[in-house]
C-alpha cells in the first residue's frame, strides 16, 4: 500500500514525509544532541551510526509489509526540520500488523511549540485511516513529563507503569505505558 519515500501527512503547520538519504546530516544533528537522548537508553550517536540508522529506515520503506515509518517533521512555511516521528508496526506476529508503537524526537529549540502533539495527531490519524491499525502504543519514563503531556494531548491514555522497567545509563526508571485505540477518537475512515 505505502512503499518508498514520500509518505506525506499534512497538518495545519507541518509537513511529514519519509526520511531520505539526503536527511542523514539533519538526523545526525538531532540524534547527536545530549538533550534529545536524555530519556533514552542510548547515548547520542556519531555520524557513522546515524548513516547506518538512516540506511535501515530507507530499506524498511520498501519492505512488504512495511514494518516502520520514520517521518521527518518539517515546518510547512520554511520546510525546515523540527523533529522526527517514528511508527513501528506489529512487534508481535499474533497482532497481524494491527498494533503500532510510536516515538518522537525534536530539536530543543522546537520544544513547547505544539509541534510534537500536532505531528503525533497526524501520525495517529494516518495509522488508523490509511494503515488500518487497531491500536497505537507508546511510552516514556516517568520523569519525562513533556512526553507524557504530548501523548495525553494526542488522545493516548495511560495504561500502566512498568516499575523500574527502563534502564538509562546505570539507573532504573519507571516506564509509563500509553495507548490509543481507533475507536477512542472515533476514527471511522
PDB file of C-alpha atoms in Angstrom, residues 27-188:
ATOM      1  CA  UNK A  27      19.146  13.266  11.597  1.00  0.00           C
ATOM      2  CA  UNK A  28      22.734  13.267  12.896  1.00  0.00           C
ATOM      3  CA  UNK A  29      22.330  16.822  14.206  1.00  0.00           C
ATOM      4  CA  UNK A  30      19.222  15.777  16.138  1.00  0.00           C
ATOM      5  CA  UNK A  31      20.444  12.393  17.367  1.00  0.00           C
ATOM      6  CA  UNK A  32      23.837  13.725  18.465  1.00  0.00           C
ATOM      7  CA  UNK A  33      22.303  16.180  20.948  1.00  0.00           C
ATOM      8  CA  UNK A  34      22.567  15.063  24.587  1.00  0.00           C
ATOM      9  CA  UNK A  35      19.250  16.828  25.313  1.00  0.00           C
ATOM     10  CA  UNK A  36      17.429  14.689  22.756  1.00  0.00           C
ATOM     11  CA  UNK A  37      18.792  11.471  24.302  1.00  0.00           C
ATOM     12  CA  UNK A  38      18.266  12.408  27.946  1.00  0.00           C
ATOM     13  CA  UNK A  39      15.400   9.949  28.494  1.00  0.00           C
ATOM     14  CA  UNK A  40      16.614   7.235  26.116  1.00  0.00           C
ATOM     15  CA  UNK A  41      18.598   4.087  26.783  1.00  0.00           C
ATOM     16  CA  UNK A  42      21.193   5.051  24.170  1.00  0.00           C
ATOM     17  CA  UNK A  43      23.713   7.854  24.176  1.00  0.00           C
ATOM     18  CA  UNK A  44      23.991  10.457  21.433  1.00  0.00           C
ATOM     19  CA  UNK A  45      25.114   8.831  18.185  1.00  0.00           C
ATOM     20  CA  UNK A  46      28.054   9.564  15.907  1.00  0.00           C
ATOM     21  CA  UNK A  47      27.894  10.251  12.158  1.00  0.00           C
ATOM     22  CA  UNK A  48      28.699   6.655  11.136  1.00  0.00           C
ATOM     23  CA  UNK A  49      25.961   5.192  13.321  1.00  0.00           C
ATOM     24  CA  UNK A  50      23.487   7.782  12.043  1.00  0.00           C
ATOM     25  CA  UNK A  51      24.238   6.743   8.467  1.00  0.00           C
ATOM     26  CA  UNK A  52      23.535   3.087   9.373  1.00  0.00           C
ATOM     27  CA  UNK A  53      20.273   4.051  11.109  1.00  0.00           C
ATOM     28  CA  UNK A  54      19.035   6.116   8.152  1.00  0.00           C
ATOM     29  CA  UNK A  55      20.019   3.367   5.685  1.00  0.00           C
ATOM     30  CA  UNK A  56      17.963   0.862   7.706  1.00  0.00           C
ATOM     31  CA  UNK A  57      14.970   3.224   7.744  1.00  0.00           C
ATOM     32  CA  UNK A  58      15.155   3.640   3.974  1.00  0.00           C
ATOM     33  CA  UNK A  59      15.364  -0.131   3.396  1.00  0.00           C
ATOM     34  CA  UNK A  60      12.249  -0.556   5.547  1.00  0.00           C
ATOM     35  CA  UNK A  61      10.339   1.773   3.200  1.00  0.00           C
ATOM     36  CA  UNK A  62      10.463  -0.935   0.519  1.00  0.00           C
ATOM     37  CA  UNK A  63       9.668  -3.992   2.637  1.00  0.00           C
ATOM     38  CA  UNK A  64       6.275  -5.629   2.300  1.00  0.00           C
ATOM     39  CA  UNK A  65       4.505  -5.427   4.580  1.00  0.00           C
ATOM     40  CA  UNK A  66       6.179  -2.232   5.659  1.00  0.00           C
ATOM     41  CA  UNK A  67       7.425  -2.638   9.247  1.00  0.00           C
ATOM     42  CA  UNK A  68       8.022   1.013  10.080  1.00  0.00           C
ATOM     43  CA  UNK A  69       7.637   4.638   9.084  1.00  0.00           C
ATOM     44  CA  UNK A  70      10.364   7.110  10.102  1.00  0.00           C
ATOM     45  CA  UNK A  71       8.980  10.509   9.326  1.00  0.00           C
ATOM     46  CA  UNK A  72      10.695  13.869   9.058  1.00  0.00           C
ATOM     47  CA  UNK A  73       8.632  16.626  10.660  1.00  0.00           C
ATOM     48  CA  UNK A  74       9.027  19.867   8.690  1.00  0.00           C
ATOM     49  CA  UNK A  75       7.605  23.338   9.118  1.00  0.00           C
ATOM     50  CA  UNK A  76       5.202  23.921   6.249  1.00  0.00           C
ATOM     51  CA  UNK A  77       6.295  27.534   5.683  1.00  0.00           C
ATOM     52  CA  UNK A  78      10.069  27.053   5.640  1.00  0.00           C
ATOM     53  CA  UNK A  79      10.456  23.279   5.025  1.00  0.00           C
ATOM     54  CA  UNK A  80      12.946  23.232   7.922  1.00  0.00           C
ATOM     55  CA  UNK A  81      13.142  20.107  10.064  1.00  0.00           C
ATOM     56  CA  UNK A  82      11.881  20.363  13.625  1.00  0.00           C
ATOM     57  CA  UNK A  83      11.971  16.671  14.539  1.00  0.00           C
ATOM     58  CA  UNK A  84      11.276  13.042  13.706  1.00  0.00           C
ATOM     59  CA  UNK A  85       8.357  10.791  14.483  1.00  0.00           C
ATOM     60  CA  UNK A  86       8.606   7.023  14.111  1.00  0.00           C
ATOM     61  CA  UNK A  87       5.933   4.343  13.846  1.00  0.00           C
ATOM     62  CA  UNK A  88       6.838   0.666  14.105  1.00  0.00           C
ATOM     63  CA  UNK A  89       4.142  -1.863  13.271  1.00  0.00           C
ATOM     64  CA  UNK A  90       3.451  -5.280  14.745  1.00  0.00           C
ATOM     65  CA  UNK A  91       6.193  -6.289  17.164  1.00  0.00           C
ATOM     66  CA  UNK A  92       4.222  -9.476  17.848  1.00  0.00           C
ATOM     67  CA  UNK A  93       3.249 -11.736  14.892  1.00  0.00           C
ATOM     68  CA  UNK A  94      -0.075 -12.514  16.600  1.00  0.00           C
ATOM     69  CA  UNK A  95      -1.052  -8.852  16.163  1.00  0.00           C
ATOM     70  CA  UNK A  96      -1.150  -9.340  12.369  1.00  0.00           C
ATOM     71  CA  UNK A  97       0.228  -5.838  11.801  1.00  0.00           C
ATOM     72  CA  UNK A  98      -2.617  -4.116  13.644  1.00  0.00           C
ATOM     73  CA  UNK A  99      -0.737  -2.572  16.569  1.00  0.00           C
ATOM     74  CA  UNK A 100       1.857   0.159  16.162  1.00  0.00           C
ATOM     75  CA  UNK A 101       4.322   1.797  18.504  1.00  0.00           C
ATOM     76  CA  UNK A 102       5.257   5.471  18.144  1.00  0.00           C
ATOM     77  CA  UNK A 103       8.175   7.543  19.310  1.00  0.00           C
ATOM     78  CA  UNK A 104       9.409  11.027  18.544  1.00  0.00           C
ATOM     79  CA  UNK A 105      12.343  13.343  18.982  1.00  0.00           C
ATOM     80  CA  UNK A 106      12.561  17.105  18.428  1.00  0.00           C
ATOM     81  CA  UNK A 107      15.237  19.758  18.425  1.00  0.00           C
ATOM     82  CA  UNK A 108      15.239  21.514  21.831  1.00  0.00           C
ATOM     83  CA  UNK A 109      14.645  24.901  20.142  1.00  0.00           C
ATOM     84  CA  UNK A 110      11.328  23.493  18.880  1.00  0.00           C
ATOM     85  CA  UNK A 111      10.065  22.196  22.234  1.00  0.00           C
ATOM     86  CA  UNK A 112       6.910  23.736  23.746  1.00  0.00           C
ATOM     87  CA  UNK A 113       5.544  24.940  20.404  1.00  0.00           C
ATOM     88  CA  UNK A 114       2.970  22.183  19.953  1.00  0.00           C
ATOM     89  CA  UNK A 115       4.770  20.561  17.007  1.00  0.00           C
ATOM     90  CA  UNK A 116       5.135  17.165  18.677  1.00  0.00           C
ATOM     91  CA  UNK A 117       1.415  16.991  19.517  1.00  0.00           C
ATOM     92  CA  UNK A 118       0.370  18.236  16.070  1.00  0.00           C
ATOM     93  CA  UNK A 119       2.624  15.748  14.278  1.00  0.00           C
ATOM     94  CA  UNK A 120       1.615  12.860  16.535  1.00  0.00           C
ATOM     95  CA  UNK A 121      -2.081  13.559  15.919  1.00  0.00           C
ATOM     96  CA  UNK A 122      -1.362  13.413  12.174  1.00  0.00           C
ATOM     97  CA  UNK A 123       0.517  10.117  12.527  1.00  0.00           C
ATOM     98  CA  UNK A 124      -2.311   8.670  14.636  1.00  0.00           C
ATOM     99  CA  UNK A 125      -4.910   9.595  12.017  1.00  0.00           C
ATOM    100  CA  UNK A 126      -2.690   8.218   9.217  1.00  0.00           C
ATOM    101  CA  UNK A 127      -2.184   4.988  11.181  1.00  0.00           C
ATOM    102  CA  UNK A 128      -5.877   4.391  11.752  1.00  0.00           C
ATOM    103  CA  UNK A 129      -7.287   5.698   8.469  1.00  0.00           C
ATOM    104  CA  UNK A 130      -4.639   4.615   5.947  1.00  0.00           C
ATOM    105  CA  UNK A 131      -2.824   1.713   7.588  1.00  0.00           C
ATOM    106  CA  UNK A 132      -5.862   0.194   9.288  1.00  0.00           C
ATOM    107  CA  UNK A 133      -4.226  -0.149  12.689  1.00  0.00           C
ATOM    108  CA  UNK A 134      -6.353  -1.145  15.671  1.00  0.00           C
ATOM    109  CA  UNK A 135      -4.145   0.361  18.387  1.00  0.00           C
ATOM    110  CA  UNK A 136      -1.072   2.532  18.807  1.00  0.00           C
ATOM    111  CA  UNK A 137       1.153   2.320  21.862  1.00  0.00           C
ATOM    112  CA  UNK A 138       3.915   4.489  23.233  1.00  0.00           C
ATOM    113  CA  UNK A 139       5.677   5.183  26.474  1.00  0.00           C
ATOM    114  CA  UNK A 140       8.181   7.270  28.334  1.00  0.00           C
ATOM    115  CA  UNK A 141       9.997   7.330  31.630  1.00  0.00           C
ATOM    116  CA  UNK A 142       8.006   8.851  34.455  1.00  0.00           C
ATOM    117  CA  UNK A 143      10.346  11.842  34.705  1.00  0.00           C
ATOM    118  CA  UNK A 144       9.680  12.834  31.081  1.00  0.00           C
ATOM    119  CA  UNK A 145       6.548  14.883  31.788  1.00  0.00           C
ATOM    120  CA  UNK A 146       6.798  16.725  28.461  1.00  0.00           C
ATOM    121  CA  UNK A 147       6.462  13.462  26.540  1.00  0.00           C
ATOM    122  CA  UNK A 148       3.581  12.342  28.768  1.00  0.00           C
ATOM    123  CA  UNK A 149       1.771  15.621  28.011  1.00  0.00           C
ATOM    124  CA  UNK A 150       2.286  15.157  24.252  1.00  0.00           C
ATOM    125  CA  UNK A 151       0.791  11.676  24.436  1.00  0.00           C
ATOM    126  CA  UNK A 152      -2.146  12.769  26.593  1.00  0.00           C
ATOM    127  CA  UNK A 153      -2.925  15.802  24.396  1.00  0.00           C
ATOM    128  CA  UNK A 154      -2.862  13.464  21.381  1.00  0.00           C
ATOM    129  CA  UNK A 155      -5.554  11.257  22.920  1.00  0.00           C
ATOM    130  CA  UNK A 156      -3.403   8.495  24.407  1.00  0.00           C
ATOM    131  CA  UNK A 157      -4.494   7.039  27.724  1.00  0.00           C
ATOM    132  CA  UNK A 158      -2.178   5.950  30.492  1.00  0.00           C
ATOM    133  CA  UNK A 159      -2.461   2.154  30.630  1.00  0.00           C
ATOM    134  CA  UNK A 160       0.077   1.343  33.285  1.00  0.00           C
ATOM    135  CA  UNK A 161       3.565   1.572  34.672  1.00  0.00           C
ATOM    136  CA  UNK A 162       6.427  -0.869  34.321  1.00  0.00           C
ATOM    137  CA  UNK A 163       8.050  -0.194  37.664  1.00  0.00           C
ATOM    138  CA  UNK A 164      11.812   0.204  37.320  1.00  0.00           C
ATOM    139  CA  UNK A 165      11.415  -1.179  33.787  1.00  0.00           C
ATOM    140  CA  UNK A 166      13.655   1.136  31.784  1.00  0.00           C
ATOM    141  CA  UNK A 167      17.418   1.432  32.167  1.00  0.00           C
ATOM    142  CA  UNK A 168      19.148   4.721  31.343  1.00  0.00           C
ATOM    143  CA  UNK A 169      22.867   4.535  31.920  1.00  0.00           C
ATOM    144  CA  UNK A 170      23.110   2.651  35.198  1.00  0.00           C
ATOM    145  CA  UNK A 171      19.837   3.863  36.724  1.00  0.00           C
ATOM    146  CA  UNK A 172      16.435   2.164  36.521  1.00  0.00           C
ATOM    147  CA  UNK A 173      13.335   4.266  35.856  1.00  0.00           C
ATOM    148  CA  UNK A 174       9.598   3.674  35.943  1.00  0.00           C
ATOM    149  CA  UNK A 175       8.257   3.391  32.386  1.00  0.00           C
ATOM    150  CA  UNK A 176       4.780   4.790  31.731  1.00  0.00           C
ATOM    151  CA  UNK A 177       2.789   2.887  29.097  1.00  0.00           C
ATOM    152  CA  UNK A 178       0.234   4.717  26.921  1.00  0.00           C
ATOM    153  CA  UNK A 179      -2.151   3.569  24.230  1.00  0.00           C
ATOM    154  CA  UNK A 180      -4.889   4.771  21.921  1.00  0.00           C
ATOM    155  CA  UNK A 181      -7.493   2.669  20.128  1.00  0.00           C
ATOM    156  CA  UNK A 182      -9.023   3.558  16.793  1.00  0.00           C
ATOM    157  CA  UNK A 183     -12.426   3.752  18.475  1.00  0.00           C
ATOM    158  CA  UNK A 184     -11.139   6.166  21.172  1.00  0.00           C
ATOM    159  CA  UNK A 185     -11.110   9.122  18.805  1.00  0.00           C
ATOM    160  CA  UNK A 186     -13.974   7.955  16.622  1.00  0.00           C
ATOM    161  CA  UNK A 187     -11.887   7.349  13.504  1.00  0.00           C
ATOM    162  CA  UNK A 188     -14.383   5.886  11.063  1.00  0.00           C
TER     163      UNK A 188
END
